[in-house]
Coordinates of C-alpha atoms and ligand atoms in Angstrom, one line a residue:
M1 CA 30.9 0.9 -13.2
E2 CA 33.2 -2.1 -13.1
S3 CA 31.3 -5.1 -11.8
P4 CA 32.9 -7.3 -9.2
P5 CA 33.4 -11.0 -10.0
F6 CA 30.3 -12.9 -9.1
H7 CA 30.4 -15.9 -6.8
F8 CA 26.8 -16.9 -6.8
Y9 CA 25.4 -19.0 -4.1
S10 CA 23.8 -21.8 -5.8
A11 CA 22.6 -24.3 -3.1
S12 CA 19.0 -23.8 -4.0
R13 CA 18.6 -22.7 -7.6
P14 CA 15.0 -22.7 -8.7
T15 CA 13.5 -26.0 -9.4
V16 CA 12.2 -25.8 -12.9
F17 CA 9.2 -28.1 -13.2
L18 CA 6.5 -29.1 -15.5
P19 CA 3.6 -26.9 -14.9
S20 CA 0.5 -28.3 -13.3
Y21 CA -1.8 -25.4 -13.6
S22 CA -4.2 -24.5 -10.9
S23 CA -6.9 -22.3 -12.4
S24 CA -6.5 -19.7 -9.7
S25 CA -2.8 -19.0 -10.2
F26 CA -3.5 -17.8 -13.7
L27 CA -6.6 -15.8 -12.9
F28 CA -4.7 -12.6 -12.3
L29 CA -1.9 -13.0 -14.7
H30 CA -0.5 -10.5 -17.1
K31 CA -2.9 -8.3 -19.0
N32 CA -1.2 -9.3 -22.1
P33 CA -3.1 -12.3 -23.4
S34 CA -0.1 -13.7 -25.3
F35 CA 1.8 -14.0 -22.0
I36 CA -0.9 -16.1 -20.6
K37 CA -1.4 -18.1 -23.7
S38 CA 2.2 -19.0 -24.1
S39 CA 2.5 -20.1 -20.5
R40 CA -0.7 -22.1 -20.6
S41 CA -0.1 -23.9 -23.9
T42 CA 3.5 -24.8 -23.2
N43 CA 3.8 -28.3 -22.1
V44 CA 7.5 -28.7 -21.8
S45 CA 10.0 -28.3 -19.1
Y46 CA 11.9 -25.1 -19.0
S47 CA 15.3 -26.6 -18.4
R48 CA 16.8 -25.0 -21.5
S49 CA 19.8 -22.9 -20.9
F50 CA 19.7 -19.3 -21.7
S51 CA 22.4 -17.0 -23.0
V52 CA 22.4 -13.4 -22.3
R53 CA 23.7 -11.1 -25.0
A54 CA 27.0 -9.5 -24.3
S55 CA 26.2 -5.8 -24.7
S56 CA 23.5 -3.8 -23.2
S57 CA 23.3 -1.0 -25.6
S58 CA 23.6 -2.4 -29.0
S59 CA 20.0 -3.1 -30.0
T60 CA 17.9 -1.5 -27.3
S61 CA 17.3 2.1 -27.1
D62 CA 18.9 3.9 -24.1
S63 CA 15.5 5.3 -23.1
V64 CA 13.8 2.0 -22.6
V65 CA 13.3 0.2 -19.4
T66 CA 12.2 -3.5 -19.5
L67 CA 9.6 -4.2 -16.9
L68 CA 8.7 -7.6 -15.5
D69 CA 5.0 -7.3 -14.6
Y70 CA 3.4 -10.7 -14.2
G71 CA 0.1 -9.1 -13.5
A72 CA -0.4 -10.0 -9.9
G73 CA -0.9 -6.5 -8.6
N74 CA -0.5 -2.8 -9.1
V75 CA 2.7 -1.8 -10.8
R76 CA 1.1 1.3 -12.2
S77 CA 3.1 3.4 -9.7
V78 CA 6.3 2.0 -10.9
R79 CA 5.3 2.6 -14.5
N80 CA 4.4 6.2 -13.7
A81 CA 7.7 6.9 -11.9
I82 CA 9.7 5.4 -14.8
K83 CA 7.8 7.5 -17.3
H84 CA 8.1 10.6 -15.1
L85 CA 11.9 10.1 -15.3
G86 CA 11.7 10.2 -19.1
F87 CA 11.9 6.5 -20.0
D88 CA 9.7 4.3 -22.1
I89 CA 8.6 0.9 -20.9
K90 CA 8.9 -2.4 -22.6
D91 CA 6.9 -5.2 -21.0
V92 CA 8.4 -8.6 -20.6
Q93 CA 6.3 -11.1 -22.5
T94 CA 8.8 -14.0 -23.0
P95 CA 11.9 -15.1 -21.1
E96 CA 13.9 -13.8 -24.0
D97 CA 12.7 -10.3 -23.3
I98 CA 14.5 -10.6 -19.9
L99 CA 17.7 -11.8 -21.6
N100 CA 17.6 -9.0 -24.1
A101 CA 16.9 -6.2 -21.6
S102 CA 19.4 -3.4 -21.3
R103 CA 18.0 -2.6 -17.8
L104 CA 15.3 -4.6 -16.0
I105 CA 13.0 -3.5 -13.2
F106 CA 11.1 -6.2 -11.3
P107 CA 8.5 -4.8 -9.0
G108 CA 7.4 -8.0 -7.4
V109 CA 3.9 -7.9 -6.1
G110 CA 1.5 -10.3 -4.4
A111 CA 2.5 -13.4 -2.5
F112 CA 5.9 -15.1 -2.7
G113 CA 4.5 -18.5 -3.6
N114 CA 2.3 -17.3 -6.4
A115 CA 5.1 -15.2 -7.8
M116 CA 7.5 -18.2 -7.9
D117 CA 4.8 -20.3 -9.4
V118 CA 4.4 -17.9 -12.3
L119 CA 8.1 -17.4 -12.7
N120 CA 8.8 -21.1 -12.8
K121 CA 5.9 -22.0 -15.1
T122 CA 6.7 -19.3 -17.6
G123 CA 10.5 -19.9 -17.7
M124 CA 11.1 -16.4 -16.3
A125 CA 12.8 -17.8 -13.2
E126 CA 15.6 -19.3 -15.2
A127 CA 15.9 -16.3 -17.4
L128 CA 16.1 -14.0 -14.4
C129 CA 18.9 -16.0 -12.9
A130 CA 20.8 -16.0 -16.1
Y131 CA 20.4 -12.3 -16.5
I132 CA 21.4 -11.5 -12.9
E133 CA 24.4 -13.9 -13.0
K134 CA 25.7 -11.9 -15.9
D135 CA 25.6 -8.8 -13.8
R136 CA 23.1 -7.1 -16.1
P137 CA 21.5 -3.9 -14.7
F138 CA 18.7 -5.1 -12.5
L139 CA 16.4 -3.4 -9.9
G140 CA 14.1 -5.6 -7.8
I141 CA 11.5 -3.9 -5.7
C142 CA 9.9 -5.3 -2.5
L143 CA 8.9 -8.9 -3.4
G144 CA 11.4 -8.4 -6.3
L145 CA 14.1 -8.4 -3.6
Q146 CA 12.7 -11.3 -1.5
L147 CA 12.5 -13.6 -4.5
L148 CA 16.2 -13.5 -4.9
F149 CA 16.6 -15.4 -1.6
E150 CA 16.6 -19.1 -1.1
S151 CA 13.1 -19.5 0.3
S152 CA 10.3 -17.7 2.1
E153 CA 8.1 -18.7 5.0
E154 CA 5.1 -16.9 3.4
N155 CA 2.5 -19.7 3.0
G156 CA 5.5 -22.0 2.8
P157 CA 8.3 -22.7 3.0
V158 CA 8.5 -21.9 -0.7
K159 CA 11.7 -22.0 -2.7
G160 CA 12.9 -18.7 -4.2
L161 CA 15.4 -18.0 -7.0
G162 CA 18.3 -19.0 -4.6
L163 CA 20.7 -16.3 -5.7
I164 CA 21.2 -14.9 -2.2
P165 CA 21.7 -17.0 0.9
G166 CA 18.9 -16.6 3.4
T167 CA 15.3 -17.2 4.2
V168 CA 12.5 -14.6 4.1
G169 CA 10.5 -14.7 7.3
R170 CA 7.6 -12.8 8.9
F171 CA 8.0 -9.9 11.2
D172 CA 7.4 -10.9 14.8
S173 CA 4.4 -9.0 16.1
S174 CA 4.7 -10.5 19.6
N175 CA 7.2 -7.8 20.6
G176 CA 4.6 -5.0 20.1
F177 CA 5.6 -4.0 16.6
R178 CA 2.6 -3.8 14.2
V179 CA 2.6 -6.0 11.2
P180 CA 2.5 -5.2 8.3
H181 CA 5.4 -2.8 8.6
I182 CA 3.8 0.1 6.8
G183 CA 5.2 3.6 6.5
W184 CA 8.3 5.7 6.2
N185 CA 11.4 4.3 7.9
A186 CA 15.1 5.1 8.0
L187 CA 18.0 3.3 6.3
H188 CA 21.3 2.3 7.7
I189 CA 23.5 2.3 4.6
T190 CA 26.3 -0.2 5.1
K191 CA 28.2 0.1 1.8
D192 CA 28.5 2.2 -1.3
S193 CA 25.3 1.4 -3.0
G194 CA 25.3 3.9 -5.8
I195 CA 21.6 4.3 -6.1
L196 CA 21.1 5.3 -2.4
D197 CA 23.5 8.3 -2.6
D198 CA 20.8 10.9 -2.1
V199 CA 19.1 9.1 0.8
G200 CA 21.2 9.9 3.8
K201 CA 19.0 10.5 6.8
R202 CA 15.7 10.6 4.9
H203 CA 12.8 8.2 5.2
V204 CA 11.7 5.8 2.5
Y205 CA 8.4 4.0 2.2
F206 CA 8.0 0.4 3.2
V207 CA 4.9 -1.8 3.1
H208 CA 5.5 -5.5 3.8
S209 CA 5.0 -8.3 6.4
Y210 CA 8.0 -10.4 5.4
R211 CA 11.6 -9.6 5.4
A212 CA 15.1 -11.1 4.8
M213 CA 17.7 -10.9 7.6
P214 CA 21.3 -10.0 7.2
S215 CA 23.8 -12.8 8.1
D216 CA 27.4 -13.7 7.5
N217 CA 26.4 -15.7 4.5
N218 CA 24.8 -12.8 2.7
K219 CA 26.7 -9.8 4.1
E220 CA 28.5 -9.2 0.8
W221 CA 25.1 -8.4 -0.8
V222 CA 23.7 -6.1 1.8
S223 CA 23.9 -2.4 1.1
S224 CA 21.5 -1.1 3.7
T225 CA 19.4 -2.3 6.6
C226 CA 16.4 -1.0 8.4
N227 CA 15.2 -1.5 12.0
Y228 CA 11.7 -2.5 12.8
G229 CA 11.7 -4.8 15.9
D230 CA 14.7 -6.4 14.4
T231 CA 17.3 -5.4 11.8
F232 CA 16.3 -6.6 8.3
I233 CA 17.7 -6.1 4.8
A234 CA 16.5 -2.9 3.2
S235 CA 18.6 -3.2 0.1
I236 CA 21.2 -5.3 -1.7
R237 CA 23.7 -4.5 -4.3
R238 CA 26.3 -6.4 -6.2
G239 CA 27.7 -4.9 -9.3
N240 CA 24.9 -3.8 -11.4
V241 CA 22.3 -5.8 -9.5
H242 CA 20.2 -3.9 -7.0
A243 CA 17.1 -4.7 -5.0
V244 CA 15.2 -2.7 -2.4
Q245 CA 12.7 -3.9 0.1
F246 CA 11.1 -0.4 0.2
H247 CA 9.2 1.3 -2.6
P248 CA 11.2 4.0 -4.3
E249 CA 8.2 4.8 -6.6
K250 CA 6.2 5.7 -3.5
S251 CA 9.0 7.4 -1.6
G252 CA 8.5 10.9 -2.9
D253 CA 11.4 12.9 -4.3
V254 CA 14.0 10.8 -2.5
G255 CA 12.5 7.7 -4.1
L256 CA 12.6 9.3 -7.6
S257 CA 16.3 10.1 -7.1
I258 CA 16.9 6.4 -6.3
L259 CA 15.3 5.4 -9.5
R260 CA 17.1 8.1 -11.4
R261 CA 20.4 6.9 -10.2
F262 CA 19.6 3.3 -11.3
L263 CA 18.4 4.5 -14.7
Y264 CA 21.3 6.9 -15.3
P265 CA 24.3 5.1 -13.6
K266 CA 26.9 6.7 -15.9
S267 CA 25.7 10.3 -15.6
Q268 CA 27.8 12.7 -13.4
M269 CA 25.3 13.1 -10.6
T270 CA 27.0 14.5 -7.6
K271 CA 26.4 12.9 -4.3
K272 CA 24.0 15.0 -2.3
P273 CA 24.0 14.4 1.4
G274 CA 20.3 13.7 2.2
E275 CA 18.9 16.2 4.6
G276 CA 16.7 14.8 7.3
K277 CA 16.6 13.2 10.7
A278 CA 15.3 9.8 9.9
S279 CA 16.0 7.3 12.7
K280 CA 13.0 5.0 12.9
L281 CA 9.5 4.5 11.6
A282 CA 7.8 7.9 11.3
Q283 CA 4.3 8.7 12.3
R284 CA 2.3 9.4 9.1
V285 CA 0.2 12.5 8.3
I286 CA -2.4 11.6 5.7
A287 CA -4.6 13.9 3.6
C288 CA -8.0 12.6 2.8
L289 CA -10.3 13.6 0.0
D290 CA -14.0 12.6 0.3
V291 CA -15.1 12.6 -3.3
R292 CA -18.6 12.5 -4.9
A293 CA -20.5 14.0 -7.8
N294 CA -22.2 17.3 -7.1
D295 CA -25.7 18.0 -8.3
K296 CA -24.3 19.1 -11.7
G297 CA -22.6 15.8 -12.1
D298 CA -19.0 17.0 -11.6
L299 CA -16.7 15.0 -9.3
V300 CA -15.7 17.3 -6.4
V301 CA -13.9 17.1 -3.1
T302 CA -16.5 17.6 -0.4
K303 CA -16.5 17.5 3.4
G304 CA -19.3 17.0 5.8
D305 CA -20.1 17.9 9.3
Q306 CA -20.7 14.6 11.0
Y307 CA -21.1 13.1 7.5
D308 CA -23.6 15.7 6.2
V309 CA -22.0 17.1 3.1
R310 CA -24.7 19.5 2.0
E311 CA -24.5 23.3 2.5
N312 CA -26.8 24.8 5.0
T313 CA -28.7 26.8 2.4
N314 CA -32.1 26.5 0.8
E315 CA -30.6 24.7 -2.2
K316 CA -28.7 22.3 0.0
E317 CA -26.1 21.8 -2.6
V318 CA -23.1 19.5 -2.1
R319 CA -20.2 21.3 -0.6
N320 CA -17.5 21.8 -3.1
L321 CA -14.0 22.2 -1.7
G322 CA -12.0 21.7 -4.9
K323 CA -11.0 19.4 -7.7
P324 CA -9.7 16.0 -6.6
V325 CA -6.6 15.7 -8.9
E326 CA -5.4 19.3 -8.2
L327 CA -5.9 18.9 -4.4
A328 CA -4.2 15.6 -4.3
S329 CA -1.2 16.9 -6.2
Q330 CA -1.0 19.9 -4.0
Y331 CA -1.0 17.7 -0.8
Y332 CA 1.8 15.6 -2.3
L333 CA 3.9 18.7 -2.8
D334 CA 3.0 19.9 0.6
G335 CA 4.5 16.8 2.2
A336 CA 1.5 14.5 2.8
D337 CA 2.8 11.0 3.6
E338 CA -0.2 9.4 1.8
V339 CA -3.3 10.6 0.0
S340 CA -6.7 8.8 0.4
F341 CA -9.7 9.1 -1.8
L342 CA -13.0 8.0 -0.4
N343 CA -15.7 7.7 -3.1
I344 CA -18.4 8.5 -0.5
T345 CA -21.4 7.6 -2.7
G346 CA -19.8 4.3 -3.8
F347 CA -22.2 2.4 -1.5
R348 CA -25.1 3.3 -3.8
D349 CA -23.4 3.9 -7.2
F350 CA -21.4 1.3 -9.0
P351 CA -17.8 2.4 -8.9
L352 CA -16.9 0.8 -12.2
G353 CA -19.6 2.9 -13.7
D354 CA -17.9 5.8 -12.2
L355 CA -15.4 6.4 -14.8
P356 CA -14.5 9.9 -13.6
M357 CA -13.3 8.4 -10.3
L358 CA -11.1 6.0 -12.1
Q359 CA -9.8 8.9 -14.2
V360 CA -9.1 10.8 -11.1
L361 CA -6.9 8.0 -9.8
K362 CA -5.1 7.6 -13.1
Y363 CA -4.2 11.3 -13.4
T364 CA -3.3 11.6 -9.7
S365 CA -1.0 8.6 -9.8
E366 CA 0.9 10.2 -12.7
N367 CA 2.2 13.0 -10.4
V368 CA 1.8 11.8 -6.9
F369 CA 4.7 9.6 -5.7
V370 CA 3.4 8.7 -2.2
P371 CA 0.9 5.9 -1.5
L372 CA -2.6 6.4 -2.8
T373 CA -5.6 4.7 -1.1
V374 CA -9.0 4.6 -2.6
G375 CA -12.3 3.4 -1.0
G376 CA -16.0 3.4 -1.7
G377 CA -18.2 0.8 -3.2
I378 CA -16.0 -2.2 -3.0
R379 CA -18.4 -5.1 -3.0
D380 CA -20.0 -7.6 -5.4
F381 CA -22.3 -5.9 -7.8
T382 CA -24.7 -6.8 -10.6
D383 CA -25.2 -4.1 -13.1
A384 CA -28.4 -3.1 -15.0
N385 CA -27.5 -5.6 -17.8
G386 CA -27.3 -8.5 -15.4
R387 CA -23.5 -8.6 -15.6
H388 CA -22.0 -9.7 -12.2
Y389 CA -18.8 -8.1 -10.9
T390 CA -17.0 -9.5 -7.9
S391 CA -15.5 -7.2 -5.3
L392 CA -12.2 -8.5 -6.4
E393 CA -12.8 -7.2 -9.9
V394 CA -13.9 -3.8 -8.6
A395 CA -10.7 -3.6 -6.4
S396 CA -8.6 -4.8 -9.4
E397 CA -9.9 -1.9 -11.4
Y398 CA -8.9 0.5 -8.7
F399 CA -5.5 -1.0 -8.4
R400 CA -5.0 -0.8 -12.2
S401 CA -6.0 2.8 -12.1
G402 CA -3.3 3.7 -9.7
A403 CA -4.4 2.8 -6.2
D404 CA -1.7 1.3 -3.9
K405 CA -4.3 0.3 -1.3
I406 CA -8.0 -0.1 -1.3
S407 CA -10.3 0.6 1.5
I408 CA -13.5 -1.4 2.3
G409 CA -16.2 0.1 4.4
S410 CA -19.7 -1.3 4.5
D411 CA -18.9 -4.7 3.0
A412 CA -16.3 -5.3 5.8
V413 CA -19.0 -4.7 8.4
Y414 CA -21.3 -7.4 6.8
A415 CA -18.3 -9.7 6.5
A416 CA -17.3 -9.2 10.2
E417 CA -20.9 -9.7 11.4
E418 CA -21.1 -13.0 9.5
Y419 CA -17.8 -14.2 10.7
L420 CA -18.6 -13.4 14.4
R421 CA -22.0 -15.2 14.0
T422 CA -20.7 -18.4 12.4
G423 CA -17.0 -18.4 13.5
V424 CA -16.2 -19.6 9.9
K425 CA -13.9 -17.9 7.5
T426 CA -15.5 -18.6 4.2
G427 CA -12.6 -17.2 2.1
K428 CA -15.3 -15.6 -0.1
T429 CA -15.7 -12.2 1.5
S430 CA -14.3 -9.2 -0.4
L431 CA -11.8 -8.7 2.4
E432 CA -10.5 -12.2 2.3
Q433 CA -10.4 -12.4 -1.5
I434 CA -8.6 -9.1 -2.1
S435 CA -6.1 -9.6 0.7
R436 CA -5.3 -13.1 -0.6
V437 CA -4.6 -11.8 -4.1
Y438 CA -3.0 -8.4 -3.4
G439 CA -1.6 -9.1 0.1
N440 CA -3.1 -7.8 3.4
Q441 CA -0.9 -4.7 3.3
A442 CA -3.0 -3.5 0.3
V443 CA -6.3 -3.8 2.2
V444 CA -7.6 -1.1 4.6
V445 CA -10.8 -1.4 6.4
S446 CA -12.6 1.9 7.0
I447 CA -14.8 2.0 10.1
D448 CA -17.5 4.7 10.6
P449 CA -18.5 4.3 14.2
R450 CA -21.0 6.3 16.2
R451 CA -20.7 6.7 19.9
V452 CA -23.6 5.2 21.9
Y453 CA -23.7 6.1 25.6
V454 CA -24.8 3.6 28.2
K455 CA -25.3 3.7 32.0
N456 CA -23.7 0.3 32.7
P457 CA -21.2 -1.7 30.7
T458 CA -23.5 -4.7 31.0
D459 CA -26.3 -2.9 29.2
V460 CA -24.9 -4.1 25.8
Q461 CA -23.1 -7.1 24.5
F462 CA -20.4 -4.9 22.9
K463 CA -17.1 -3.7 24.4
T464 CA -17.7 -0.5 26.3
I465 CA -15.3 2.0 27.7
R466 CA -15.5 4.5 30.5
V467 CA -15.6 7.8 28.5
S468 CA -13.5 10.9 29.3
N469 CA -16.5 13.1 28.9
R470 CA -19.8 11.9 30.2
G471 CA -22.9 11.5 27.9
P472 CA -25.9 13.9 27.7
N473 CA -27.6 12.1 30.6
G474 CA -24.5 11.7 32.7
E475 CA -23.6 8.3 31.3
E476 CA -20.1 7.2 32.1
Y477 CA -19.8 4.5 29.5
A478 CA -20.2 4.2 25.7
W479 CA -19.7 1.7 23.0
Y480 CA -19.0 2.5 19.4
Q481 CA -21.6 1.2 17.0
C482 CA -20.5 0.5 13.4
T483 CA -22.4 2.2 10.6
V484 CA -22.7 1.4 6.9
N485 CA -23.8 3.4 3.8
G486 CA -22.0 6.6 4.8
G487 CA -23.1 6.6 8.4
R488 CA -26.8 6.3 7.5
E489 CA -27.4 2.8 9.1
G490 CA -26.3 1.5 12.4
R491 CA -25.4 -2.2 12.6
P492 CA -25.4 -4.7 15.5
I493 CA -21.6 -4.7 15.9
G494 CA -19.1 -2.6 17.8
A495 CA -16.0 -1.0 16.3
Y496 CA -13.9 -3.0 18.8
E497 CA -15.5 -6.3 17.7
L498 CA -15.2 -5.3 14.1
A499 CA -11.6 -4.3 14.3
K500 CA -10.6 -7.6 15.8
A501 CA -12.7 -9.6 13.3
V502 CA -11.3 -7.8 10.2
E503 CA -7.8 -8.3 11.4
E504 CA -8.4 -12.0 11.5
L505 CA -10.1 -11.9 8.0
G506 CA -7.0 -10.3 6.4
A507 CA -7.2 -6.5 6.8
G508 CA -3.7 -4.9 6.8
E509 CA -4.7 -1.6 8.3
I510 CA -7.6 0.2 9.9
L511 CA -8.9 3.7 8.9
L512 CA -10.8 4.7 12.0
N513 CA -13.3 7.5 11.4
S514 CA -15.9 8.9 13.8
V515 CA -19.3 10.1 12.7
N516 CA -19.6 12.2 15.9
V517 CA -16.4 14.2 15.6
S518 CA -15.9 14.3 11.8
G519 CA -15.7 17.8 10.5
Q520 CA -16.0 19.3 14.0
G521 CA -12.3 20.4 14.3
K522 CA -12.3 19.7 18.1
G523 CA -9.8 17.0 18.0
F524 CA -9.7 13.2 17.4
D525 CA -11.8 10.9 19.6
I526 CA -9.0 9.8 21.8
D527 CA -11.1 7.3 23.7
L528 CA -12.0 5.6 20.4
V529 CA -8.5 5.7 18.9
K530 CA -7.0 4.3 22.1
L531 CA -9.6 1.5 22.3
I532 CA -9.0 0.3 18.7
S533 CA -5.3 0.9 18.5
D534 CA -4.8 -1.2 21.6
A535 CA -7.1 -3.9 20.4
V536 CA -5.3 -4.9 17.1
S537 CA -1.7 -5.5 16.0
I538 CA -2.2 -4.0 12.5
P539 CA -1.6 -0.2 12.0
V540 CA -4.5 2.1 12.9
I541 CA -5.0 5.4 11.1
A542 CA -6.7 7.9 13.4
S543 CA -9.2 10.0 11.5
S544 CA -11.9 12.6 12.1
G545 CA -11.9 15.8 14.1
A546 CA -8.5 17.4 13.5
G547 CA -8.7 21.2 13.9
A548 CA -5.2 22.2 14.9
A549 CA -1.6 20.9 14.8
E550 CA -1.8 20.1 18.5
H551 CA -4.5 17.5 17.8
F552 CA -2.0 15.4 15.9
S553 CA 0.6 15.4 18.7
E554 CA -2.2 14.6 21.2
V555 CA -3.4 11.6 19.2
F556 CA 0.2 10.3 18.8
A557 CA 1.0 10.9 22.5
K558 CA -2.1 9.3 24.0
T559 CA -2.8 6.4 21.6
N560 CA -1.0 3.8 19.6
A561 CA -2.2 5.2 16.3
S562 CA 0.4 4.8 13.5
A563 CA -0.9 7.6 11.4
A564 CA -3.3 10.6 11.6
L565 CA -5.6 11.7 8.8
A566 CA -7.4 15.0 8.2
A567 CA -9.5 16.5 5.6
G568 CA -11.3 19.8 6.4
I569 CA -8.3 21.7 7.9
F570 CA -6.2 20.9 4.8
H571 CA -9.0 21.7 2.3
R572 CA -9.8 25.0 4.0
K573 CA -6.1 25.8 4.3
E574 CA -6.5 26.4 8.0
V575 CA -3.3 24.4 8.9
P576 CA -0.8 23.4 6.2
I577 CA 0.6 19.9 6.3
Q578 CA 4.1 21.3 6.9
T579 CA 2.9 23.2 10.0
V580 CA 1.6 19.9 11.4
K581 CA 4.9 18.2 10.7
E582 CA 7.0 21.0 12.2
H583 CA 4.8 20.9 15.3
L584 CA 5.2 17.1 15.6
L585 CA 9.0 17.4 15.3
K586 CA 9.1 20.1 18.0
E587 CA 7.1 17.7 20.2
G588 CA 9.8 15.0 19.6
I589 CA 7.5 12.9 17.3
E590 CA 9.4 11.5 14.3
V591 CA 7.9 12.5 11.0
R592 CA 9.1 12.4 7.4
I593 CA 10.3 15.8 6.3
Ligands
1PR1 O1 -19.0 1.7 2.5 O2 -17.1 0.7 1.2 O3 -18.8 2.2 0.1 O4 -17.1 3.1 1.6 C1 -17.5 4.4 1.8 C2 -16.4 5.2 2.3 O5 -16.9 6.6 2.3 C3 -16.1 4.9 3.8 O6 -14.7 4.9 3.9 C4 -16.7 6.0 4.6 O7 -15.9 6.3 5.7 C5 -16.8 7.1 3.6 N1 -17.9 8.0 3.7 C6 -19.2 7.7 3.4 N2 -20.0 8.8 3.6 C7 -19.2 9.8 4.1 C8 -19.6 11.1 4.4 O8 -18.8 11.9 4.9 N3 -20.9 11.4 4.2 N4 -16.9 9.9 4.6 C9 -17.9 9.3 4.1 C10 -16.2 9.6 5.7 C11 -14.7 10.5 7.1 C12 -13.4 10.8 6.5 C13 -13.1 12.2 6.8 C14 -12.5 12.3 8.1 C15 -11.7 13.5 8.4 N5 -15.7 10.7 6.1 O9 -13.3 10.5 5.2 O10 -12.2 12.5 5.7 O11 -13.6 12.3 9.1 O12 -12.4 14.6 8.3 P1 -12.0 15.9 9.2 O13 -10.5 16.0 9.3 O14 -12.5 17.1 8.4 O15 -12.7 15.8 10.5 P2 -18.1 1.9 1.4

C-alpha cells in the first residue's frame, strides 16, 4: 500500500533525558536480563539520531513479528495470537531492534508514566518515533495507542511520544458510566483502515480507564471511534501505522482477523462485511470454571451446591465435571465473552506450587482469544523452605501464564477490614500493589457473601436491605456477610462495605458470588446484585444461581450488573451459551454474537 506523505505533529516530541533510576520502575522490567542490564548500566543521554533501514524485507524473515514487550504486564495473549496466525516473534532488546523490524507490534501495558519512563530511559522512545516517522508497519495496542499522543492525565500530566496531537484523559464516571470501560463495544469506522475491514457491526473487546478524544487537530489520524459516555478514539491509521485502543488479541475471531490483516497487508483478502448488530457496550456472558485437585490429584472442573463440591455418596468424592482446558476452549467456541478460572483451594494450597494450574492457564491461553481471569490463593506466602513470595509475585506468575485479569477473594476481605478500621491506604495490600503495577482493570475482587436475616436494620452495623422474600422467621431485612476460605469463615464486614472499600483500594471490577444461591439454579440473588451494583461505579459481574436463560435477562433488567456469570448450567450442558445470548437479544439486551 502506498503510504501518504507524513506531516508529523512535533510540538511535544519526547524529552530524552538522563536516567535517574527509581528502583521500583525497574522491578517489573523485561524478562530478558540483558534488556535490564543495558538500560541500567547506560549512563548517557539518548539523544543520538537513529536511521531506519530502507527496506522491510531484505534481512528479516517474512514470518517474523518484532514485539516490543517492556515487561510491565501480560502480553502473553498477544504472543499467542501472533503464533496462532503462523508468525514467529522476535523480542525487542535494543532500540536497534525496533529500527530493524519489518513489522512491529507494541502492546502497551501498565501505566502511561511507567511506560514512558522505560521507553525514555532505554532509548526506545526515540527509536519508536524514528520508526513510525518512516511509515514502517506498526501496530500499537491499548496503551500502545495512547503513548503516541502528546500527553496523558494518568498520574500526570505525563508527556507521551507526541506523534499525534491530543491529550489522553480519564473517562468521566460522574455521568453514570462505569470506569474502567470493560467489555465488548461497537466501532464507528470513519475511514478506510485496512485492518478493520472485517469488523463491520461486530463488537471488539476494550479494557481501559483512559482514552484519547478526536479533535480537528488529530482527525487525519482517526480511523474509528467508539462511544462510551463520550466519543473517543478507538483506532488510528496513517499509512502503515496503525494503533487500536481495544484488544484484537482478546476480541475472538474478529480480533484475529484484524491482526491477520495487519500481518498480511498484501494478501488478497476480500472485504467481508462483518455480520452483527453492535451499537454499544454489550452485556457480557461469562463461563466460570471452579478448579481444584480431586482425591486422585488430577485437576478437575468442579461445582458445588452452596460451595459444597463433594458428591452426596459414601465416598464423598470431589465432583468432576470435566477437564479445565477442554471446557474453557469449548466455551470460547460457544461464544463465552470471558472465561474465569477459580482455583478454589488456593486459600490453603500455595498456587505457585500448583504447577498444573499454571499449565492449565498456559494451554488455555493458546487457544482462547477472549479475556481469561484467574483467582484463588493470591496473597503473600512463605513456603516450606522459608522463601517468601509476595502476592504481587503470585499474580505476576498468573499473568505470565496467560491471565488477563486476576481475582482476589479472601485477601481482599482482610485488606478492606483493615482499611475500614484505620482509614489508611497503606499501599501494601495485594489489591493496591497489583493494581498499581498492572492497572486496576486487571484486578477483580471476588466476593463470597452469605445472607444474614435480621428483624431490624438497626440490629447490625452493616448495610441492610429489605428483602424480596422474607427470612425463615419472617425477617424483612438482611445483610450480606463476607466470607473467606471458600465460604467457610464469616467475617465482620458486609458485602456492601467491602465493595465500596475495594473500589477505593484499586479494584477494577467485582465478581459477586452468593454462597446461598450458588449451584441452586433458581436465579441470581437480585437483591444482592442490585445492592452492590448500585453502590459502586466499577463494573459488577453477577454470579451464582443461574438455571435458565431467563435468569440472565432478569438480572440485566433489574440490576446494574455489567456481566452475568454461570457455571453449573454450562458444565451440565443444560443451557448452551448461544441460547442465553439469543434469548437476551430477543429481550432487547445487547450482546456480542
Ligand atoms: O480466597 O483469593 O483464595 O479465592 C478463592 C476463590 O475461589 C474465590 O473467588 C471464591 O469465590 C472461590 N471459591 C472458593 N471455594 C469455592 C467453592 O465453591 N467451594 N467457588 C469457590 C466459588 C462461586 C462461583 C460459581 C458461581 C456460579 N464459587 O465460582 O462459579 O457461584 O455457579 P452456578 O452458576 O453453578 O450457580 P481466594
